[in-house]
């Protein structure tokens, strides 16, 4: 149980996944919590995330789970160790939200959506006395250490509290409220934002026109010694999907260094080159090329990709076709814009925080969620980090304010 915090006031600024967790813990500990957001309603990104199935966490072993994060802030991993997938699932069950583990090991609410979770959570926050102040944008701190807010008609309001948790999110999908503008009020503390878990633009060949919207099921994407398996979607500009999203950090680095990046697609990772070659060679050579390929199990989109990428003179060379299917080289020219990204890197640097998520330059102000500078793939890792960091930040804030009070009272 968090330490008792009767009489203490707390501001939670940013009411997404992380802010709700912080508001919950602080109010349960007895703080008078004001939860602030500049949008007219809370947790818009969480609701949006629920549209395709809210993947809250992952069921893989914790050590493997932790390896998914790229961060230079070890307290984030410590926070996930103490409030990780298992604790999160228990937390959701306590809220009345049942969960299940999908075939890929991902964990979802049984309804798949975020709205029942949000409804139950808001009801609990109401019983715990959380006061909402929506439509108020955080504009940094004033000279007295208070927090400066502006409402939708431009009026200013300064608020002071014993505790403040900032949970302002990243900078992707700005229309949901996460515009990253907050970083202008603490520029020294922040690394620039960059898109993560995002589609890539590639040099389009004619197959792209014919197969726009087609799924490339269970591929392997390779880049610079890294590899990711999963589904891809051929979009109007290039590729989207979990397998390419997970490689965002490597792609970002390659693009920054050389201006372009080459990926290799293994369209048939389930089969070795030798097995694929045997399948092709088992087809009678007298039938048409398309028929041979079709009978060997190639789909129309794969045939067209081979035709695009292999010299016509080599189409009848089965070994060359196999080499093309196992390592289709695509030139990536750019990541899609930050506004379209599922998440971002950048935000509050590790060096700006103490080991308890508190800003070194603003004692008493703690940060949580996607506003922290870390990277993780899709698969429930993003929400788990948001919730775990908020859990840790709220506990640290309670302990810090208790210490301050004891100091003031000379205990
Ligand atoms: C389409 C999509 C699907 C996703 N699906 C998943 C998924 O299935 N699983 C998963 O793990 N993750 C998913 N994510 C990522 C996940 O939603 C985020 O990682 C998570 O919401 C981050 O929580 P947060 O509380 O840190 O930030 P947010 O949820 O972004 O909340 C930040 C809050 O701060 C408010 N705010 C910002 N600036 C100010 C300001 N200046 N003043 C006042 N308020 C401000 C915003 O309005 C917002 O309410 C998805 C994201 C997207 C876009």
PDB file of C-alpha atoms in Angstrom, residues 18-213:
ATOM      1  CA  UNK A  18      -0.035   7.112 -17.297  1.00  0.00           C
ATOM      2  CA  UNK A  19      -1.924  10.072 -15.802  1.00  0.00           C
ATOM      3  CA  UNK A  20      -4.903   7.897 -14.862  1.00  0.00           C
ATOM      4  CA  UNK A  21      -2.613   5.432 -13.091  1.00  0.00           C
ATOM      5  CA  UNK A  22      -0.909   8.249 -11.162  1.00  0.00           C
ATOM      6  CA  UNK A  23      -4.255   9.847 -10.245  1.00  0.00           C
ATOM      7  CA  UNK A  24      -5.544   6.474  -9.055  1.00  0.00           C
ATOM      8  CA  UNK A  25      -2.597   5.737  -6.782  1.00  0.00           C
ATOM      9  CA  UNK A  26      -2.352   9.244  -5.372  1.00  0.00           C
ATOM     10  CA  UNK A  27      -6.075   9.497  -4.648  1.00  0.00           C
ATOM     11  CA  UNK A  28      -6.117   6.009  -3.113  1.00  0.00           C
ATOM     12  CA  UNK A  29      -3.303   7.159  -0.831  1.00  0.00           C
ATOM     13  CA  UNK A  30      -5.507  10.013   0.333  1.00  0.00           C
ATOM     14  CA  UNK A  31      -4.168  12.930  -1.731  1.00  0.00           C
ATOM     15  CA  UNK A  32      -6.545  15.581  -3.016  1.00  0.00           C
ATOM     16  CA  UNK A  33      -5.906  15.031  -6.734  1.00  0.00           C
ATOM     17  CA  UNK A  34      -6.638  17.421  -9.562  1.00  0.00           C
ATOM     18  CA  UNK A  35      -6.292  15.689 -12.932  1.00  0.00           C
ATOM     19  CA  UNK A  36      -5.645  18.155 -15.731  1.00  0.00           C
ATOM     20  CA  UNK A  37      -5.749  17.773 -19.518  1.00  0.00           C
ATOM     21  CA  UNK A  38      -5.977  20.260 -22.353  1.00  0.00           C
ATOM     22  CA  UNK A  39      -8.410  18.075 -24.290  1.00  0.00           C
ATOM     23  CA  UNK A  40     -12.144  18.137 -23.495  1.00  0.00           C
ATOM     24  CA  UNK A  41     -11.999  14.494 -22.356  1.00  0.00           C
ATOM     25  CA  UNK A  42      -9.394  12.153 -20.898  1.00  0.00           C
ATOM     26  CA  UNK A  43      -7.373   9.339 -22.461  1.00  0.00           C
ATOM     27  CA  UNK A  44      -8.148   9.881 -26.130  1.00  0.00           C
ATOM     28  CA  UNK A  45      -5.084   7.954 -27.265  1.00  0.00           C
ATOM     29  CA  UNK A  46      -5.977   5.019 -25.033  1.00  0.00           C
ATOM     30  CA  UNK A  47      -9.440   4.957 -26.599  1.00  0.00           C
ATOM     31  CA  UNK A  48      -7.931   5.123 -30.082  1.00  0.00           C
ATOM     32  CA  UNK A  49      -5.538   2.303 -29.228  1.00  0.00           C
ATOM     33  CA  UNK A  50      -8.564   0.180 -28.370  1.00  0.00           C
ATOM     34  CA  UNK A  51     -10.009   0.454 -31.866  1.00  0.00           C
ATOM     35  CA  UNK A  52      -7.734  -2.218 -33.320  1.00  0.00           C
ATOM     36  CA  UNK A  53      -7.766  -4.281 -30.091  1.00  0.00           C
ATOM     37  CA  UNK A  54      -6.221  -2.848 -26.929  1.00  0.00           C
ATOM     38  CA  UNK A  55      -3.004  -4.807 -26.446  1.00  0.00           C
ATOM     39  CA  UNK A  56      -2.332  -4.034 -22.798  1.00  0.00           C
ATOM     40  CA  UNK A  57       0.751  -6.179 -22.258  1.00  0.00           C
ATOM     41  CA  UNK A  58       2.480  -9.413 -23.259  1.00  0.00           C
ATOM     42  CA  UNK A  59       2.628 -12.821 -21.592  1.00  0.00           C
ATOM     43  CA  UNK A  60       6.253 -13.708 -22.452  1.00  0.00           C
ATOM     44  CA  UNK A  61       8.741 -14.262 -19.591  1.00  0.00           C
ATOM     45  CA  UNK A  62       9.656 -11.021 -17.810  1.00  0.00           C
ATOM     46  CA  UNK A  63      13.357 -11.128 -18.767  1.00  0.00           C
ATOM     47  CA  UNK A  64      12.456 -11.434 -22.455  1.00  0.00           C
ATOM     48  CA  UNK A  65       9.820  -8.720 -21.994  1.00  0.00           C
ATOM     49  CA  UNK A  66      12.378  -6.298 -20.555  1.00  0.00           C
ATOM     50  CA  UNK A  67      14.759  -6.879 -23.482  1.00  0.00           C
ATOM     51  CA  UNK A  68      12.218  -5.201 -25.791  1.00  0.00           C
ATOM     52  CA  UNK A  69      12.944  -1.752 -24.355  1.00  0.00           C
ATOM     53  CA  UNK A  70      15.601   0.626 -25.609  1.00  0.00           C
ATOM     54  CA  UNK A  71      16.310   3.014 -22.781  1.00  0.00           C
ATOM     55  CA  UNK A  72      19.260   4.552 -21.004  1.00  0.00           C
ATOM     56  CA  UNK A  73      17.150   5.038 -17.871  1.00  0.00           C
ATOM     57  CA  UNK A  74      17.394   1.835 -15.766  1.00  0.00           C
ATOM     58  CA  UNK A  75      14.626   2.962 -13.314  1.00  0.00           C
ATOM     59  CA  UNK A  76      12.126   2.394 -16.133  1.00  0.00           C
ATOM     60  CA  UNK A  77      13.063  -1.297 -16.216  1.00  0.00           C
ATOM     61  CA  UNK A  78      13.010  -1.452 -12.414  1.00  0.00           C
ATOM     62  CA  UNK A  79       9.502   0.029 -12.503  1.00  0.00           C
ATOM     63  CA  UNK A  80       8.381  -2.662 -14.960  1.00  0.00           C
ATOM     64  CA  UNK A  81       9.918  -5.333 -12.751  1.00  0.00           C
ATOM     65  CA  UNK A  82       7.784  -4.226  -9.838  1.00  0.00           C
ATOM     66  CA  UNK A  83       4.616  -3.361 -11.801  1.00  0.00           C
ATOM     67  CA  UNK A  84       4.932  -5.504 -14.915  1.00  0.00           C
ATOM     68  CA  UNK A  85       2.577  -7.638 -16.992  1.00  0.00           C
ATOM     69  CA  UNK A  86       1.405  -9.839 -14.123  1.00  0.00           C
ATOM     70  CA  UNK A  87       0.637  -6.960 -11.742  1.00  0.00           C
ATOM     71  CA  UNK A  88      -1.004  -5.041 -14.557  1.00  0.00           C
ATOM     72  CA  UNK A  89      -3.336  -7.924 -15.374  1.00  0.00           C
ATOM     73  CA  UNK A  90      -4.261  -8.196 -11.689  1.00  0.00           C
ATOM     74  CA  UNK A  91      -4.855  -4.444 -11.613  1.00  0.00           C
ATOM     75  CA  UNK A  92      -7.220  -4.701 -14.599  1.00  0.00           C
ATOM     76  CA  UNK A  93      -9.067  -7.638 -13.072  1.00  0.00           C
ATOM     77  CA  UNK A  94      -9.499  -5.602  -9.900  1.00  0.00           C
ATOM     78  CA  UNK A  95     -11.115  -2.909 -12.033  1.00  0.00           C
ATOM     79  CA  UNK A  96     -13.520  -5.544 -13.378  1.00  0.00           C
ATOM     80  CA  UNK A  97     -11.767  -5.831 -16.764  1.00  0.00           C
ATOM     81  CA  UNK A  98     -11.221  -9.460 -17.809  1.00  0.00           C
ATOM     82  CA  UNK A  99      -8.256 -10.227 -20.021  1.00  0.00           C
ATOM     83  CA  UNK A 100      -7.140 -13.030 -22.311  1.00  0.00           C
ATOM     84  CA  UNK A 101      -3.882 -14.066 -23.920  1.00  0.00           C
ATOM     85  CA  UNK A 102      -4.037 -14.106 -27.731  1.00  0.00           C
ATOM     86  CA  UNK A 103      -2.301 -16.722 -29.861  1.00  0.00           C
ATOM     87  CA  UNK A 104       0.770 -14.485 -30.228  1.00  0.00           C
ATOM     88  CA  UNK A 105       1.119 -14.136 -26.452  1.00  0.00           C
ATOM     89  CA  UNK A 106      -0.302 -10.607 -26.469  1.00  0.00           C
ATOM     90  CA  UNK A 107      -2.747  -9.740 -23.697  1.00  0.00           C
ATOM     91  CA  UNK A 108      -6.061  -7.986 -24.405  1.00  0.00           C
ATOM     92  CA  UNK A 109      -9.169  -7.060 -22.426  1.00  0.00           C
ATOM     93  CA  UNK A 110     -11.837  -9.651 -23.217  1.00  0.00           C
ATOM     94  CA  UNK A 111     -13.903  -6.941 -24.958  1.00  0.00           C
ATOM     95  CA  UNK A 112     -10.761  -5.905 -26.932  1.00  0.00           C
ATOM     96  CA  UNK A 113     -11.779  -2.261 -26.408  1.00  0.00           C
ATOM     97  CA  UNK A 114     -10.522   0.507 -24.130  1.00  0.00           C
ATOM     98  CA  UNK A 115     -13.907   2.085 -23.379  1.00  0.00           C
ATOM     99  CA  UNK A 116     -15.114  -0.391 -20.686  1.00  0.00           C
ATOM    100  CA  UNK A 117     -11.743  -0.054 -18.948  1.00  0.00           C
ATOM    101  CA  UNK A 118     -11.884   3.719 -19.103  1.00  0.00           C
ATOM    102  CA  UNK A 119     -15.471   3.794 -17.825  1.00  0.00           C
ATOM    103  CA  UNK A 120     -14.647   1.578 -14.849  1.00  0.00           C
ATOM    104  CA  UNK A 121     -11.491   3.530 -14.101  1.00  0.00           C
ATOM    105  CA  UNK A 122     -13.176   6.941 -14.220  1.00  0.00           C
ATOM    106  CA  UNK A 123     -15.921   5.650 -11.911  1.00  0.00           C
ATOM    107  CA  UNK A 124     -13.306   4.508  -9.406  1.00  0.00           C
ATOM    108  CA  UNK A 125     -11.447   7.821  -9.632  1.00  0.00           C
ATOM    109  CA  UNK A 126     -14.732   9.620  -8.930  1.00  0.00           C
ATOM    110  CA  UNK A 127     -15.269   7.572  -5.755  1.00  0.00           C
ATOM    111  CA  UNK A 128     -11.720   8.441  -4.717  1.00  0.00           C
ATOM    112  CA  UNK A 129     -12.518  12.132  -5.070  1.00  0.00           C
ATOM    113  CA  UNK A 130     -10.399  12.987  -8.134  1.00  0.00           C
ATOM    114  CA  UNK A 131     -11.266  16.418  -9.427  1.00  0.00           C
ATOM    115  CA  UNK A 132     -11.081  16.904 -13.218  1.00  0.00           C
ATOM    116  CA  UNK A 133      -9.831  20.073 -14.848  1.00  0.00           C
ATOM    117  CA  UNK A 134     -10.177  19.478 -18.566  1.00  0.00           C
ATOM    118  CA  UNK A 135      -9.635  21.967 -21.378  1.00  0.00           C
ATOM    119  CA  UNK A 136      -6.579  23.377 -19.587  1.00  0.00           C
ATOM    120  CA  UNK A 137      -3.173  23.333 -21.257  1.00  0.00           C
ATOM    121  CA  UNK A 138      -0.019  23.142 -19.150  1.00  0.00           C
ATOM    122  CA  UNK A 139       2.357  25.971 -20.029  1.00  0.00           C
ATOM    123  CA  UNK A 140       5.235  25.151 -17.691  1.00  0.00           C
ATOM    124  CA  UNK A 141       5.999  26.625 -14.288  1.00  0.00           C
ATOM    125  CA  UNK A 142       5.819  30.153 -12.954  1.00  0.00           C
ATOM    126  CA  UNK A 143       8.561  31.818 -10.900  1.00  0.00           C
ATOM    127  CA  UNK A 144       7.072  30.582  -7.622  1.00  0.00           C
ATOM    128  CA  UNK A 145       7.181  26.953  -8.770  1.00  0.00           C
ATOM    129  CA  UNK A 146       3.430  26.809  -9.491  1.00  0.00           C
ATOM    130  CA  UNK A 147       2.040  25.302 -12.663  1.00  0.00           C
ATOM    131  CA  UNK A 148       0.767  27.649 -15.313  1.00  0.00           C
ATOM    132  CA  UNK A 149      -2.390  26.602 -17.161  1.00  0.00           C
ATOM    133  CA  UNK A 150      -4.389  28.173 -19.950  1.00  0.00           C
ATOM    134  CA  UNK A 151      -8.007  27.376 -20.709  1.00  0.00           C
ATOM    135  CA  UNK A 152      -9.601  27.216 -24.142  1.00  0.00           C
ATOM    136  CA  UNK A 153     -10.472  30.936 -24.161  1.00  0.00           C
ATOM    137  CA  UNK A 154      -6.934  31.980 -23.268  1.00  0.00           C
ATOM    138  CA  UNK A 155      -7.402  32.671 -19.559  1.00  0.00           C
ATOM    139  CA  UNK A 156      -4.522  31.793 -17.285  1.00  0.00           C
ATOM    140  CA  UNK A 157      -4.632  29.940 -13.995  1.00  0.00           C
ATOM    141  CA  UNK A 158      -1.683  29.114 -11.729  1.00  0.00           C
ATOM    142  CA  UNK A 159      -1.922  26.058  -9.467  1.00  0.00           C
ATOM    143  CA  UNK A 160       0.319  24.952  -6.626  1.00  0.00           C
ATOM    144  CA  UNK A 161       0.354  21.525  -5.007  1.00  0.00           C
ATOM    145  CA  UNK A 162       2.523  19.369  -2.775  1.00  0.00           C
ATOM    146  CA  UNK A 163       3.032  16.834  -5.553  1.00  0.00           C
ATOM    147  CA  UNK A 164       3.000  17.096  -9.325  1.00  0.00           C
ATOM    148  CA  UNK A 165       3.133  14.280 -11.834  1.00  0.00           C
ATOM    149  CA  UNK A 166       3.563  15.242 -15.471  1.00  0.00           C
ATOM    150  CA  UNK A 167       2.199  12.568 -17.822  1.00  0.00           C
ATOM    151  CA  UNK A 168       1.985  14.574 -21.019  1.00  0.00           C
ATOM    152  CA  UNK A 169       2.578  11.781 -23.545  1.00  0.00           C
ATOM    153  CA  UNK A 170       4.728  11.824 -26.664  1.00  0.00           C
ATOM    154  CA  UNK A 171       4.291  13.689 -29.926  1.00  0.00           C
ATOM    155  CA  UNK A 172       2.581  11.248 -32.253  1.00  0.00           C
ATOM    156  CA  UNK A 173      -1.078  11.501 -33.257  1.00  0.00           C
ATOM    157  CA  UNK A 174      -1.349  15.172 -32.166  1.00  0.00           C
ATOM    158  CA  UNK A 175      -5.064  15.277 -32.928  1.00  0.00           C
ATOM    159  CA  UNK A 176      -5.586  13.070 -29.873  1.00  0.00           C
ATOM    160  CA  UNK A 177      -3.947  15.711 -27.675  1.00  0.00           C
ATOM    161  CA  UNK A 178      -0.390  14.410 -27.710  1.00  0.00           C
ATOM    162  CA  UNK A 179       1.268  17.250 -29.586  1.00  0.00           C
ATOM    163  CA  UNK A 180       4.547  17.323 -27.616  1.00  0.00           C
ATOM    164  CA  UNK A 181       4.321  21.130 -27.290  1.00  0.00           C
ATOM    165  CA  UNK A 182       4.998  20.742 -23.573  1.00  0.00           C
ATOM    166  CA  UNK A 183       8.669  20.097 -24.386  1.00  0.00           C
ATOM    167  CA  UNK A 184       9.046  23.810 -25.265  1.00  0.00           C
ATOM    168  CA  UNK A 185       8.528  24.565 -21.548  1.00  0.00           C
ATOM    169  CA  UNK A 186      11.423  22.346 -20.494  1.00  0.00           C
ATOM    170  CA  UNK A 187      13.720  22.323 -23.543  1.00  0.00           C
ATOM    171  CA  UNK A 188      16.961  21.499 -21.724  1.00  0.00           C
ATOM    172  CA  UNK A 189      15.384  18.380 -20.255  1.00  0.00           C
ATOM    173  CA  UNK A 190      14.228  16.934 -23.575  1.00  0.00           C
ATOM    174  CA  UNK A 191      15.656  14.993 -26.504  1.00  0.00           C
ATOM    175  CA  UNK A 192      14.004  15.740 -29.871  1.00  0.00           C
ATOM    176  CA  UNK A 193      11.024  13.566 -30.791  1.00  0.00           C
ATOM    177  CA  UNK A 194      11.283  11.062 -33.622  1.00  0.00           C
ATOM    178  CA  UNK A 195       8.700   8.690 -35.078  1.00  0.00           C
ATOM    179  CA  UNK A 196       8.699   5.097 -33.900  1.00  0.00           C
ATOM    180  CA  UNK A 197       6.477   2.141 -34.726  1.00  0.00           C
ATOM    181  CA  UNK A 198       5.715   3.763 -38.034  1.00  0.00           C
ATOM    182  CA  UNK A 199       5.396   2.818 -41.711  1.00  0.00           C
ATOM    183  CA  UNK A 200       8.185   3.301 -44.243  1.00  0.00           C
ATOM    184  CA  UNK A 201       8.274   4.917 -47.650  1.00  0.00           C
ATOM    185  CA  UNK A 202       9.939   2.808 -50.296  1.00  0.00           C
ATOM    186  CA  UNK A 203      10.714   3.123 -53.978  1.00  0.00           C
ATOM    187  CA  UNK A 204       7.458   1.837 -55.424  1.00  0.00           C
ATOM    188  CA  UNK A 205       7.452  -0.646 -58.295  1.00  0.00           C
ATOM    189  CA  UNK A 206       4.449  -1.483 -60.479  1.00  0.00           C
ATOM    190  CA  UNK A 207       3.334  -4.348 -58.193  1.00  0.00           C
ATOM    191  CA  UNK A 208       2.537  -1.723 -55.599  1.00  0.00           C
ATOM    192  CA  UNK A 209      -0.099  -0.195 -57.872  1.00  0.00           C
ATOM    193  CA  UNK A 210      -1.777  -3.569 -58.415  1.00  0.00           C
ATOM    194  CA  UNK A 211      -1.530  -4.871 -54.883  1.00  0.00           C
ATOM    195  CA  UNK A 212      -2.061  -1.748 -52.798  1.00  0.00           C
ATOM    196  CA  UNK A 213      -3.709  -2.832 -49.536  1.00  0.00           C
TER     197      UNK A 213
END
